[in-house]
Each structure stands twice: as C-alpha cells, then as structure tokens.
Short mmCIF file of C-alpha atoms in Angstrom, two decimals:
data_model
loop_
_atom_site.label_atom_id
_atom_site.label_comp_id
_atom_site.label_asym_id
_atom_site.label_seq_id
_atom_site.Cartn_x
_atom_site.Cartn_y
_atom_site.Cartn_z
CA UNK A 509 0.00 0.00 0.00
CA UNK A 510 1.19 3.76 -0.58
CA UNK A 511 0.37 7.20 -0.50
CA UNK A 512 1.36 10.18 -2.05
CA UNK A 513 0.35 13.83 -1.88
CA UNK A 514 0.82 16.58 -4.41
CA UNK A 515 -0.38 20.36 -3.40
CA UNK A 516 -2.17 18.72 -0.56
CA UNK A 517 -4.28 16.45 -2.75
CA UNK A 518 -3.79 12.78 -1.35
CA UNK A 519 -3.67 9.62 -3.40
CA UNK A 520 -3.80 5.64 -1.51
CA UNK A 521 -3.26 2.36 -3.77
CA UNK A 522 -2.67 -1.37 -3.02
CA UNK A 523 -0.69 -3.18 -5.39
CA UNK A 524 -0.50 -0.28 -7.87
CA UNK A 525 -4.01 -0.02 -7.92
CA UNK A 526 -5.77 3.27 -6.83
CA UNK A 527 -8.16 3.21 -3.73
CA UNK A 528 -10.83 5.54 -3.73
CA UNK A 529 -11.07 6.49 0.49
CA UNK A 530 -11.82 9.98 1.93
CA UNK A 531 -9.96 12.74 3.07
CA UNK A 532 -10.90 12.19 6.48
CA UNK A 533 -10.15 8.86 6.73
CA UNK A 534 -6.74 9.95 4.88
CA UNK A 535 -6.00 12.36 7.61
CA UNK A 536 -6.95 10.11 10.53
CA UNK A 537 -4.63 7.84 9.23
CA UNK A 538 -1.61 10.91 8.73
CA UNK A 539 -2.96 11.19 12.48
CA UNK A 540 -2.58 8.03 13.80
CA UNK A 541 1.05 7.31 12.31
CA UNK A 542 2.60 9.51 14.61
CA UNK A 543 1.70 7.55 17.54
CA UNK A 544 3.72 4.79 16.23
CA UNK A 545 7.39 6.52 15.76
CA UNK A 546 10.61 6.01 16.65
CA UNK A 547 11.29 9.43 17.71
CA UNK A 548 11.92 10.19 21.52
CA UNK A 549 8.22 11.72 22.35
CA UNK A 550 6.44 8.13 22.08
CA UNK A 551 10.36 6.60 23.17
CA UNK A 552 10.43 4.31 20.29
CA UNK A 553 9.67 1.11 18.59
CA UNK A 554 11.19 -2.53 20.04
CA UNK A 555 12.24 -4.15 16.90
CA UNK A 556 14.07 -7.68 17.52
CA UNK A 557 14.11 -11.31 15.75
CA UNK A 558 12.34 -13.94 17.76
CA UNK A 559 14.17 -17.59 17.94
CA UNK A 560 12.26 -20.08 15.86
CA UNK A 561 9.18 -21.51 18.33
CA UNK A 562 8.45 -24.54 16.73
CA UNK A 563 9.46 -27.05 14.04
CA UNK A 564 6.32 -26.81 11.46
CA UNK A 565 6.99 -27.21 8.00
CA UNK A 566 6.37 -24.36 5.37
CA UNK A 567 6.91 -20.75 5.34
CA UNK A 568 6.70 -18.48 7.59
CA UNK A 569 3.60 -15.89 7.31
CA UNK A 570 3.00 -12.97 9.62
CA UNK A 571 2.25 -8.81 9.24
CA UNK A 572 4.00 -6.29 9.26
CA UNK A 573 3.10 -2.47 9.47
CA UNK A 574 5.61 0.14 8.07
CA UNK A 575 5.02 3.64 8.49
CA UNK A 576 6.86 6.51 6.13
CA UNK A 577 9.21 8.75 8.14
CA UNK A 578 9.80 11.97 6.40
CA UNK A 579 13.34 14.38 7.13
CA UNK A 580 12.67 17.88 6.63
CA UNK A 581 14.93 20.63 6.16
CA UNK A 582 13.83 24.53 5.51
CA UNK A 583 9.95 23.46 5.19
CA UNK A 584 11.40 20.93 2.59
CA UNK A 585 11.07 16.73 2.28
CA UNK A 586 15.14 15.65 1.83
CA UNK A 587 14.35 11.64 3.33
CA UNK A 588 12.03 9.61 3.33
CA UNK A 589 12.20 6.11 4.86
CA UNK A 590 9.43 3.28 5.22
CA UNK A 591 10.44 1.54 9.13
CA UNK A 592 8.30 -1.24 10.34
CA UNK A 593 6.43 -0.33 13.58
CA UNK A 594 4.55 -2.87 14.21
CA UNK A 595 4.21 -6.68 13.67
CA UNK A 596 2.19 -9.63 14.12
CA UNK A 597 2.78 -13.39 13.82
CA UNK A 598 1.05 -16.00 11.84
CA UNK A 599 2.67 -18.82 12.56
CA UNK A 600 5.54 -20.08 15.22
CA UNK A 601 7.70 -19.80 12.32
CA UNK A 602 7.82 -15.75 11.78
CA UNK A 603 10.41 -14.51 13.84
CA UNK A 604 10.33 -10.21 13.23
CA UNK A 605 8.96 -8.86 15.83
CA UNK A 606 8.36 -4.58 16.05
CA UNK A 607 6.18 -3.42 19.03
CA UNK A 608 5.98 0.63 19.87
CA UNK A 609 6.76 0.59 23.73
CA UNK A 610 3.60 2.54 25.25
CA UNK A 611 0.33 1.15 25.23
CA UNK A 612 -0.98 4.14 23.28
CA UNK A 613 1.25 2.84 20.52
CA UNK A 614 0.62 -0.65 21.06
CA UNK A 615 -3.53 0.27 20.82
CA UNK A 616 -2.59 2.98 17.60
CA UNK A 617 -0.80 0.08 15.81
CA UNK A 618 -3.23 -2.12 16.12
CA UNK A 619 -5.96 0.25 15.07
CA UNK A 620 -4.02 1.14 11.96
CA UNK A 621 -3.31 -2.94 10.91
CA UNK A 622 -7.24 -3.32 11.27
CA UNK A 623 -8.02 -0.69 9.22
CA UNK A 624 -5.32 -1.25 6.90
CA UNK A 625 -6.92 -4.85 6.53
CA UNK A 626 -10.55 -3.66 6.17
CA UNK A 627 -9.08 -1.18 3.04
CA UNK A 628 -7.12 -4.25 1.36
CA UNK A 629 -10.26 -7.11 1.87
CA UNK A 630 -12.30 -4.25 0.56
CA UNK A 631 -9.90 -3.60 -2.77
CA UNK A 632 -9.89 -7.49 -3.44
CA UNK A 633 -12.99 -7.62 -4.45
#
C-alpha cells in the first residue's frame, strides 16, 4: 500500500491499484502514524528477531506495518524512509517482531493494521 500527496491532494493504492477512500479517513490515518514513531516523544519502537518456536513445515507468514518517516529541512522533504512499527505473527515460524513501547502505541498500531486490513479485503474484491 502507498500514498502520495501533491499540493495537498492525497492519493492511496494497493498493489498499484488506486483506492478511492476519503480525506478524512486519509487524515486520521496521517494522524494516527505519529503515535507509532521512533522518535523520543512516544520513546520508540522494540524491533528484535524472535528464535524459531516450533518445528512446522512451510513458510513463515506474519504482518507487518511500516510507516513513512519523512526528514525535513527549511519546510522541505530531503528523506524519506518506510520503518516497520509494528508486527504480528502467523505462525511459530515468523520470527520479526516490532512493538511501539507505550500502550498508546501498542492500541494505535493495532488500530491502523485493522483498518489497513478492512481497506485491502475491501480492494480485493
């Protein structure tokens, strides 16, 4: 999934294919991300590889939610980087593991990955 905006006008899509979603819902998202950062007013995101839990055969499958982290200098975008925040496991077998330390966080992450989902079951149709 990506976004992208251009003179304030906002555009989502899931595998390169645009989703039509509101400007409010846009914005709640913008509004949510922050709670989920790295940067020293939420104190961060735990990010560390689990040992393997079990022996089941296969691949691993899990979630991951990546938020875009934007460097500004002089009121202009220089960076951009896409950091994962947030994760959840499958199976026994998927070992990343990103949690945002407060609960706040921990309750915004989770919002956003259920939301996320909604917008992607909703696309597949």
């Amino acid at each position: 999934a990506g976004s992208r905006g251009v003179n304030d006008r906002y555009e989502m899509q899931f595998n390169g294919r645009h989703v039509a979603i509101s400007s409010d819902f846009m914005n709640e998202l913008a509004s949510l991300r922050r709670d989920v950062s790295y940067d020293i007013h939420t104190k961060g995101i735990v990010s560390k590889k689990r040992r393997i839990l079990c022996k089941l055969g296969g691949s691993s499958s899990g979630l991951v939610l990546s938020a875009r982290y934007l460097t500004y200098q002089k009121h202009r975008i220089v960076a951009d980087q896409l950091k994962p925040v947030y994760s959840v496991a499958g199976n026994c077998l998927f070992n990343e593991h990103y949690a945002p330390i407060t609960e706040k966080s921990k309750l915004t992450a989770s919002r956003l990955l259920g939301m996320m989902d909604v917008l992607m079951r909703m696309q597949s149709k």
